[in-house]
Coordinates of C-alpha atoms in Angstrom, one line a residue:
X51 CA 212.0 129.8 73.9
X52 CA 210.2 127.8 76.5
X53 CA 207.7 125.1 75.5
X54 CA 204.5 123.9 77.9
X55 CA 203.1 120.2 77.2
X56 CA 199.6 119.6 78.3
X57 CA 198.3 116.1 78.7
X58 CA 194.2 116.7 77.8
X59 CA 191.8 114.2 79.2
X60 CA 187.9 113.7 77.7
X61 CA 185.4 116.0 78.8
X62 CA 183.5 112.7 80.1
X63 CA 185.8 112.8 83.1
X64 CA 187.1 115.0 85.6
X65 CA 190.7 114.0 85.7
X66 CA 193.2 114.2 89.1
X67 CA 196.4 116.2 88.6
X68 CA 198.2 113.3 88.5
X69 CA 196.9 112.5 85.7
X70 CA 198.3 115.6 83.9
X71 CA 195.2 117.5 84.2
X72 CA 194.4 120.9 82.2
X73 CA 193.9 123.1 85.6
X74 CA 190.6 123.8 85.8
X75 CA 188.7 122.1 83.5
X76 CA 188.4 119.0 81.0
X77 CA 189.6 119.5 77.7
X78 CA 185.7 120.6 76.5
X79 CA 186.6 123.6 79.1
X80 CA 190.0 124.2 77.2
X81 CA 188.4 124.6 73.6
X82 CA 185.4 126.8 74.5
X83 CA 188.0 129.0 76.3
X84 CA 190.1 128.8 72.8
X85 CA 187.4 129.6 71.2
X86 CA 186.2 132.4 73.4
X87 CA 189.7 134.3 72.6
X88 CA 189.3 133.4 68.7
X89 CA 185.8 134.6 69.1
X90 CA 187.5 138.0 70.5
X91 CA 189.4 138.9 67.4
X92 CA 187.0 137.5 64.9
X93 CA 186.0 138.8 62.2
X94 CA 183.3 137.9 59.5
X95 CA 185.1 136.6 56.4
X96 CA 182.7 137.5 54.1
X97 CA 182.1 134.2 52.6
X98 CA 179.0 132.3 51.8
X99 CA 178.8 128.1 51.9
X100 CA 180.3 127.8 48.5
X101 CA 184.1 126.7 48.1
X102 CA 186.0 128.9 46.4
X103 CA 187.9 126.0 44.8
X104 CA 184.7 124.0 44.3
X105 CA 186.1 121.2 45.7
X106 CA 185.1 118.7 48.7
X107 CA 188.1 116.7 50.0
X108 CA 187.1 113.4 51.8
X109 CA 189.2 111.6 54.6
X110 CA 190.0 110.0 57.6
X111 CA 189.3 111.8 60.8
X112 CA 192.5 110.6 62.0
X113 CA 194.2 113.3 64.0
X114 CA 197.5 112.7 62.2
X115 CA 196.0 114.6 59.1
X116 CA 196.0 119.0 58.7
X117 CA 194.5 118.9 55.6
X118 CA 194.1 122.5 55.0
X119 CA 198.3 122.7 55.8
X120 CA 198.8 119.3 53.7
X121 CA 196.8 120.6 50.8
X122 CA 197.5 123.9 51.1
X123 CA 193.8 125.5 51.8
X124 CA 192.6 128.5 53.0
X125 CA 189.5 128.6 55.1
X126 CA 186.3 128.8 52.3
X127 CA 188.5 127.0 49.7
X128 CA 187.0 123.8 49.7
X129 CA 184.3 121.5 51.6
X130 CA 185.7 118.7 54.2
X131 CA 184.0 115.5 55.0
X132 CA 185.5 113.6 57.8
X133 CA 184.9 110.0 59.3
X134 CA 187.0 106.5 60.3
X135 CA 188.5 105.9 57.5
X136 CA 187.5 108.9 55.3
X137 CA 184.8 105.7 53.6
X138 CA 182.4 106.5 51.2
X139 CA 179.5 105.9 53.0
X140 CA 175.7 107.2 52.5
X141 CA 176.0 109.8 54.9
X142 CA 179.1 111.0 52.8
X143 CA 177.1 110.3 49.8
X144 CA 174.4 112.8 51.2
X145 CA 177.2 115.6 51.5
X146 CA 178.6 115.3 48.5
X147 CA 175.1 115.6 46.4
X148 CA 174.4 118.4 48.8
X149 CA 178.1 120.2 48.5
X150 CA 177.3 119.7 44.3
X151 CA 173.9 120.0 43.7
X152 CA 173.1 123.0 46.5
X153 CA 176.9 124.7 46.6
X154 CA 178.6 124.2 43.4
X155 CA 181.2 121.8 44.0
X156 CA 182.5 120.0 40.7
X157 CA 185.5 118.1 42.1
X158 CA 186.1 115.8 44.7
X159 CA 189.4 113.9 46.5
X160 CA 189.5 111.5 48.8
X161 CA 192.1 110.8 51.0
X162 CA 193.2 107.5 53.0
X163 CA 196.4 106.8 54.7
X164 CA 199.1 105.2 56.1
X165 CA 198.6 103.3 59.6
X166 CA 194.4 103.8 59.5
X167 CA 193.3 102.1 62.3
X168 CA 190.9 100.6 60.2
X169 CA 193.3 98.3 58.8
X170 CA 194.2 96.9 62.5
X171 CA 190.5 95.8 63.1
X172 CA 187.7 93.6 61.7
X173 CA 183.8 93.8 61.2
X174 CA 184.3 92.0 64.2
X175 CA 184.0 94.7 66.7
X176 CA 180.0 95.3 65.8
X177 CA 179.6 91.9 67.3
X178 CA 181.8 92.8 70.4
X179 CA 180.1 95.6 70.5
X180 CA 176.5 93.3 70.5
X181 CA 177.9 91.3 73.2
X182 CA 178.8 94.4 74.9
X183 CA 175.2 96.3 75.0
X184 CA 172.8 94.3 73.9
X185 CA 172.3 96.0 70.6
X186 CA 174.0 95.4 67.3
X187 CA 175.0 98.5 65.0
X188 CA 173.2 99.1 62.2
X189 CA 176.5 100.6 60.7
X190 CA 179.4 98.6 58.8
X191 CA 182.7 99.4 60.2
X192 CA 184.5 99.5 56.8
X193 CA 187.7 98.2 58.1
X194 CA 190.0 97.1 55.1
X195 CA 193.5 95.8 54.7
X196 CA 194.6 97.3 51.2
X197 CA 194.4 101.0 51.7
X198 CA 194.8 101.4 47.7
X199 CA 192.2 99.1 47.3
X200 CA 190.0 100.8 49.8
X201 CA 190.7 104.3 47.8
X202 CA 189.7 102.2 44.9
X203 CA 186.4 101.4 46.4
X204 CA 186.0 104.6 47.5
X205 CA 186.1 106.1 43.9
X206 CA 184.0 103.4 42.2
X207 CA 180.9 104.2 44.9
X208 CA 181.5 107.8 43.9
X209 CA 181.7 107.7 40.3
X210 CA 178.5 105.3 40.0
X211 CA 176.0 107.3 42.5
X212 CA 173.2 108.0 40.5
X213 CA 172.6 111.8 43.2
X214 CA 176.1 113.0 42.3
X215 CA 176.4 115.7 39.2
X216 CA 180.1 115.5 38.7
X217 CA 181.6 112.6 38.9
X218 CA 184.4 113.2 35.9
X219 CA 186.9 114.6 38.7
X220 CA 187.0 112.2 41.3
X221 CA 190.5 111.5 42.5
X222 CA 191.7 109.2 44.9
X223 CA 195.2 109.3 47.4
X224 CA 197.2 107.9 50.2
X225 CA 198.7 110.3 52.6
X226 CA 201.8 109.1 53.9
X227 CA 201.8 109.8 58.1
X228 CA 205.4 109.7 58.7
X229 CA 206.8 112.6 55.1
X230 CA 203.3 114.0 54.8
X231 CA 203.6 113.6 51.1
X232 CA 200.2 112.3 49.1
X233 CA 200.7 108.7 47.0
X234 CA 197.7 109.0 43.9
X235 CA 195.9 105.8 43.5
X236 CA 195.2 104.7 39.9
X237 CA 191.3 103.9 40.1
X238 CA 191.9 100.8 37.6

């Protein structure tokens, strides 16, 4: 069995081969091409917008985390919010009390982890990032140093929003990045 590795660049810039570039292209170029030959074989599931399993998992973008292979999904099984830090934010707020109120959701998990690189940096970066272009974000940056106090925090702004239905099932874990396995975090 013979294995290829491909070092992928940004679609913002046109790498040189030396820099392990995907031939002929960016790594934008690679994933419409992907999706071109998944597009080939495709066919329509069937489904509508509602999970199957009623369910919306929220977590951390962080590329460590298959959470369909971790949680053992299929694809219409459940609704997935992603962001830095898988925080409860407004936006997420927004897509839960849509996923409920509009698509039948009852339960919801949320999902940190081990080694978030939220935990290596400060509210500080919205100033550097001021200094940097003139303009201060509007957004927090959420960063936290007690991940099972962050899923803590997580569960309390979900369980006391006034737009969500369901709040009864809200359950909180830490995914471990180095045996996969899920750690759940008493919300007391």
């Amino acid at each position: 069995m013979t294995s290829t590795v491909m070092v992928m660049t940004t679609s913002a810039s046109v790498p040189t081969e030396s820099e392990g570039a995907i031939r002929g292209g960016t790594v934008t170029d690679r994933l419409v091409d992907a999706n071109e030959r998944y597009a080939a074989a495709f066919t329509d599931p069937g489904m509508d917008a509602r999970p199957v399993l009623h369910v919306a998992v929220v977590a951390c973008m962080d590329a460590r985390l298959d959470l369909h292979a971790a949680l053992g999904l299929e694809l219409g099984d459940c609704h997935t919010i992603r962001n830095a830090g898988g925080v409860v934010t407004d936006d997420v707020i927004r897509s839960l009390t849509i996923s409920q109120r509009k698509l039948g959701t009852r339960s919801i998990v949320l999902i940190h982890h081990t080694g978030c690189g939220l935990e290596a940096i400060t509210e500080d970066f919205r100033t550097e990032l001021e200094m940097e272009v003139g303009q201060r974000p509007a957004w927090a940056v959420e960063a936290f140093r007690d991940v099972d106090q962050d899923i803590r925090q997580s569960m309390q702004r979900v369980r006391t929003s006034p737009f969500l239905l369901h709040t009864d099932d809200v359950r909180g874990f830490v995914f471990d990045v180095k045996t996969g396995l899920l750690r759940e975090i008493d919300p007391a």
